[in-house]
PDB file of C-alpha atoms in Angstrom:
ATOM      1  CA  UNK E   1     132.998  79.971  23.030  1.00  0.00           C
ATOM      2  CA  UNK E   2     134.257  83.300  24.330  1.00  0.00           C
ATOM      3  CA  UNK E   3     133.062  84.903  27.546  1.00  0.00           C
ATOM      4  CA  UNK E   4     131.654  87.806  25.489  1.00  0.00           C
ATOM      5  CA  UNK E   5     129.590  85.375  23.388  1.00  0.00           C
ATOM      6  CA  UNK E   6     128.397  83.561  26.519  1.00  0.00           C
ATOM      7  CA  UNK E   7     127.225  86.906  27.932  1.00  0.00           C
ATOM      8  CA  UNK E   8     125.339  87.670  24.717  1.00  0.00           C
ATOM      9  CA  UNK E   9     123.577  84.295  24.706  1.00  0.00           C
ATOM     10  CA  UNK E  10     122.641  84.383  28.392  1.00  0.00           C
ATOM     11  CA  UNK E  11     121.385  87.984  28.330  1.00  0.00           C
ATOM     12  CA  UNK E  12     117.928  86.883  27.151  1.00  0.00           C
ATOM     13  CA  UNK E  13     117.650  84.365  29.972  1.00  0.00           C
ATOM     14  CA  UNK E  14     118.708  86.968  32.509  1.00  0.00           C
ATOM     15  CA  UNK E  15     116.099  89.366  31.115  1.00  0.00           C
ATOM     16  CA  UNK E  16     113.347  86.697  31.322  1.00  0.00           C
ATOM     17  CA  UNK E  17     114.337  85.813  34.884  1.00  0.00           C
ATOM     18  CA  UNK E  18     114.255  89.489  35.829  1.00  0.00           C
ATOM     19  CA  UNK E  19     110.765  89.947  34.390  1.00  0.00           C
ATOM     20  CA  UNK E  20     109.107  86.889  35.932  1.00  0.00           C
ATOM     21  CA  UNK E  21     111.287  83.957  37.001  1.00  0.00           C
ATOM     22  CA  UNK E  22     108.250  81.945  38.117  1.00  0.00           C
ATOM     23  CA  UNK E  23     107.278  81.514  34.463  1.00  0.00           C
ATOM     24  CA  UNK E  24     110.533  79.684  33.689  1.00  0.00           C
ATOM     25  CA  UNK E  25     110.158  75.883  33.587  1.00  0.00           C
ATOM     26  CA  UNK E  26     110.703  74.200  36.966  1.00  0.00           C
ATOM     27  CA  UNK E  27     112.938  71.158  37.425  1.00  0.00           C
ATOM     28  CA  UNK E  28     110.693  68.594  39.173  1.00  0.00           C
ATOM     29  CA  UNK E  29     111.680  67.807  42.749  1.00  0.00           C
ATOM     30  CA  UNK E  30     114.057  70.774  43.066  1.00  0.00           C
ATOM     31  CA  UNK E  31     113.994  74.527  43.647  1.00  0.00           C
ATOM     32  CA  UNK E  32     115.630  75.053  40.243  1.00  0.00           C
ATOM     33  CA  UNK E  33     114.348  76.503  36.987  1.00  0.00           C
ATOM     34  CA  UNK E  34     115.872  75.393  33.677  1.00  0.00           C
ATOM     35  CA  UNK E  35     116.022  77.226  30.374  1.00  0.00           C
ATOM     36  CA  UNK E  36     117.432  75.816  27.136  1.00  0.00           C
ATOM     37  CA  UNK E  37     118.583  78.393  24.613  1.00  0.00           C
ATOM     38  CA  UNK E  38     118.655  78.096  20.851  1.00  0.00           C
ATOM     39  CA  UNK E  39     122.039  77.521  19.223  1.00  0.00           C
ATOM     40  CA  UNK E  40     123.554  80.645  17.693  1.00  0.00           C
ATOM     41  CA  UNK E  41     126.562  81.130  15.397  1.00  0.00           C
ATOM     42  CA  UNK E  42     129.683  80.440  17.464  1.00  0.00           C
ATOM     43  CA  UNK E  43     127.561  79.346  20.455  1.00  0.00           C
ATOM     44  CA  UNK E  44     125.919  75.994  21.163  1.00  0.00           C
ATOM     45  CA  UNK E  45     122.519  75.530  22.695  1.00  0.00           C
ATOM     46  CA  UNK E  46     122.880  76.010  26.453  1.00  0.00           C
ATOM     47  CA  UNK E  47     121.041  74.565  29.435  1.00  0.00           C
ATOM     48  CA  UNK E  48     120.914  77.239  32.162  1.00  0.00           C
ATOM     49  CA  UNK E  49     119.796  76.467  35.704  1.00  0.00           C
ATOM     50  CA  UNK E  50     118.485  79.238  37.972  1.00  0.00           C
ATOM     51  CA  UNK E  51     117.223  79.308  41.546  1.00  0.00           C
ATOM     52  CA  UNK E  52     114.669  81.836  42.791  1.00  0.00           C
ATOM     53  CA  UNK E  53     115.921  83.050  46.186  1.00  0.00           C
ATOM     54  CA  UNK E  54     113.156  85.599  46.813  1.00  0.00           C
ATOM     55  CA  UNK E  55     111.066  88.162  44.918  1.00  0.00           C
ATOM     56  CA  UNK E  56     114.156  90.313  44.265  1.00  0.00           C
ATOM     57  CA  UNK E  57     116.921  87.772  43.687  1.00  0.00           C
ATOM     58  CA  UNK E  58     117.496  84.962  41.187  1.00  0.00           C
ATOM     59  CA  UNK E  59     120.739  82.993  41.376  1.00  0.00           C
ATOM     60  CA  UNK E  60     122.436  81.618  38.262  1.00  0.00           C
ATOM     61  CA  UNK E  61     123.439  78.101  39.372  1.00  0.00           C
ATOM     62  CA  UNK E  62     124.845  76.309  36.346  1.00  0.00           C
ATOM     63  CA  UNK E  63     125.442  76.651  32.592  1.00  0.00           C
ATOM     64  CA  UNK E  64     126.230  73.701  30.340  1.00  0.00           C
ATOM     65  CA  UNK E  65     126.150  72.990  26.596  1.00  0.00           C
ATOM     66  CA  UNK E  66     123.258  70.831  25.412  1.00  0.00           C
ATOM     67  CA  UNK E  67     124.531  67.670  23.801  1.00  0.00           C
ATOM     68  CA  UNK E  68     121.188  65.945  23.133  1.00  0.00           C
ATOM     69  CA  UNK E  69     118.727  66.940  20.410  1.00  0.00           C
ATOM     70  CA  UNK E  70     115.547  68.660  21.574  1.00  0.00           C
ATOM     71  CA  UNK E  71     112.406  69.073  19.516  1.00  0.00           C
ATOM     72  CA  UNK E  72     111.608  72.496  20.969  1.00  0.00           C
ATOM     73  CA  UNK E  73     114.011  74.747  22.850  1.00  0.00           C
ATOM     74  CA  UNK E  74     112.262  76.263  25.872  1.00  0.00           C
ATOM     75  CA  UNK E  75     113.508  79.709  25.010  1.00  0.00           C
TER      76      UNK E  75
END
Protein backbone atom coordinates (compact mmCIF):
# COMPACT_ATOMS: atom_id res chain seq x y z
CA UNK A 1 0.00 0.00 0.00
CA UNK A 2 1.36 3.42 -0.90
CA UNK A 3 1.76 6.25 1.58
CA UNK A 4 -0.80 8.27 -0.42
CA UNK A 5 -3.35 5.45 -0.09
CA UNK A 6 -2.61 5.12 3.64
CA UNK A 7 -3.28 8.85 4.04
CA UNK A 8 -6.59 8.51 2.20
CA UNK A 9 -7.74 5.60 4.37
CA UNK A 10 -6.71 7.20 7.66
CA UNK A 11 -8.22 10.61 6.86
CA UNK A 12 -11.65 9.51 8.10
CA UNK A 13 -10.20 8.32 11.40
CA UNK A 14 -8.31 11.57 11.84
CA UNK A 15 -11.52 13.50 11.14
CA UNK A 16 -13.48 11.43 13.71
CA UNK A 17 -10.75 11.89 16.31
CA UNK A 18 -10.76 15.63 15.68
CA UNK A 19 -14.53 15.86 16.13
CA UNK A 20 -14.84 13.83 19.33
CA UNK A 21 -12.10 11.32 20.19
CA UNK A 22 -13.93 10.23 23.36
CA UNK A 23 -16.54 8.52 21.18
CA UNK A 24 -13.93 6.21 19.64
CA UNK A 25 -13.88 2.72 21.21
CA UNK A 26 -11.53 2.42 24.20
CA UNK A 27 -9.04 -0.42 24.60
CA UNK A 28 -9.81 -1.86 28.07
CA UNK A 29 -7.08 -1.31 30.65
CA UNK A 30 -5.21 1.28 28.57
CA UNK A 31 -5.40 4.95 27.61
CA UNK A 32 -5.75 3.95 23.95
CA UNK A 33 -8.65 4.16 21.51
CA UNK A 34 -8.87 1.71 18.60
CA UNK A 35 -10.60 2.10 15.26
CA UNK A 36 -10.85 -0.59 12.59
CA UNK A 37 -11.41 0.68 9.06
CA UNK A 38 -13.20 -1.05 6.23
CA UNK A 39 -11.04 -2.56 3.49
CA UNK A 40 -10.85 -0.45 0.34
CA UNK A 41 -9.47 -1.20 -3.13
CA UNK A 42 -5.68 -1.37 -2.83
CA UNK A 43 -5.89 -0.99 0.97
CA UNK A 44 -6.57 -3.62 3.63
CA UNK A 45 -8.67 -3.10 6.70
CA UNK A 46 -6.53 -1.25 9.25
CA UNK A 47 -6.46 -1.23 13.04
CA UNK A 48 -5.50 2.29 14.19
CA UNK A 49 -4.61 3.06 17.79
CA UNK A 50 -4.91 6.61 19.15
CA UNK A 51 -4.21 8.19 22.53
CA UNK A 52 -6.06 11.25 23.80
CA UNK A 53 -3.43 13.54 25.34
CA UNK A 54 -5.77 16.41 26.24
CA UNK A 55 -8.80 18.25 24.83
CA UNK A 56 -6.72 19.65 21.95
CA UNK A 57 -4.35 16.80 21.09
CA UNK A 58 -4.79 13.20 19.94
CA UNK A 59 -1.69 11.13 19.22
CA UNK A 60 -1.64 8.49 16.48
CA UNK A 61 0.17 5.59 18.18
CA UNK A 62 0.07 2.63 15.82
CA UNK A 63 -1.33 1.44 12.48
CA UNK A 64 -1.45 -2.22 11.47
CA UNK A 65 -3.32 -4.31 8.88
CA UNK A 66 -6.15 -6.44 10.24
CA UNK A 67 -5.51 -10.09 9.56
CA UNK A 68 -8.52 -11.58 11.38
CA UNK A 69 -12.11 -11.46 10.13
CA UNK A 70 -14.45 -9.10 11.96
CA UNK A 71 -18.22 -9.18 11.79
CA UNK A 72 -18.56 -5.40 12.00
CA UNK A 73 -15.81 -2.86 11.39
CA UNK A 74 -15.97 -0.12 14.03
CA UNK A 75 -15.72 2.57 11.41
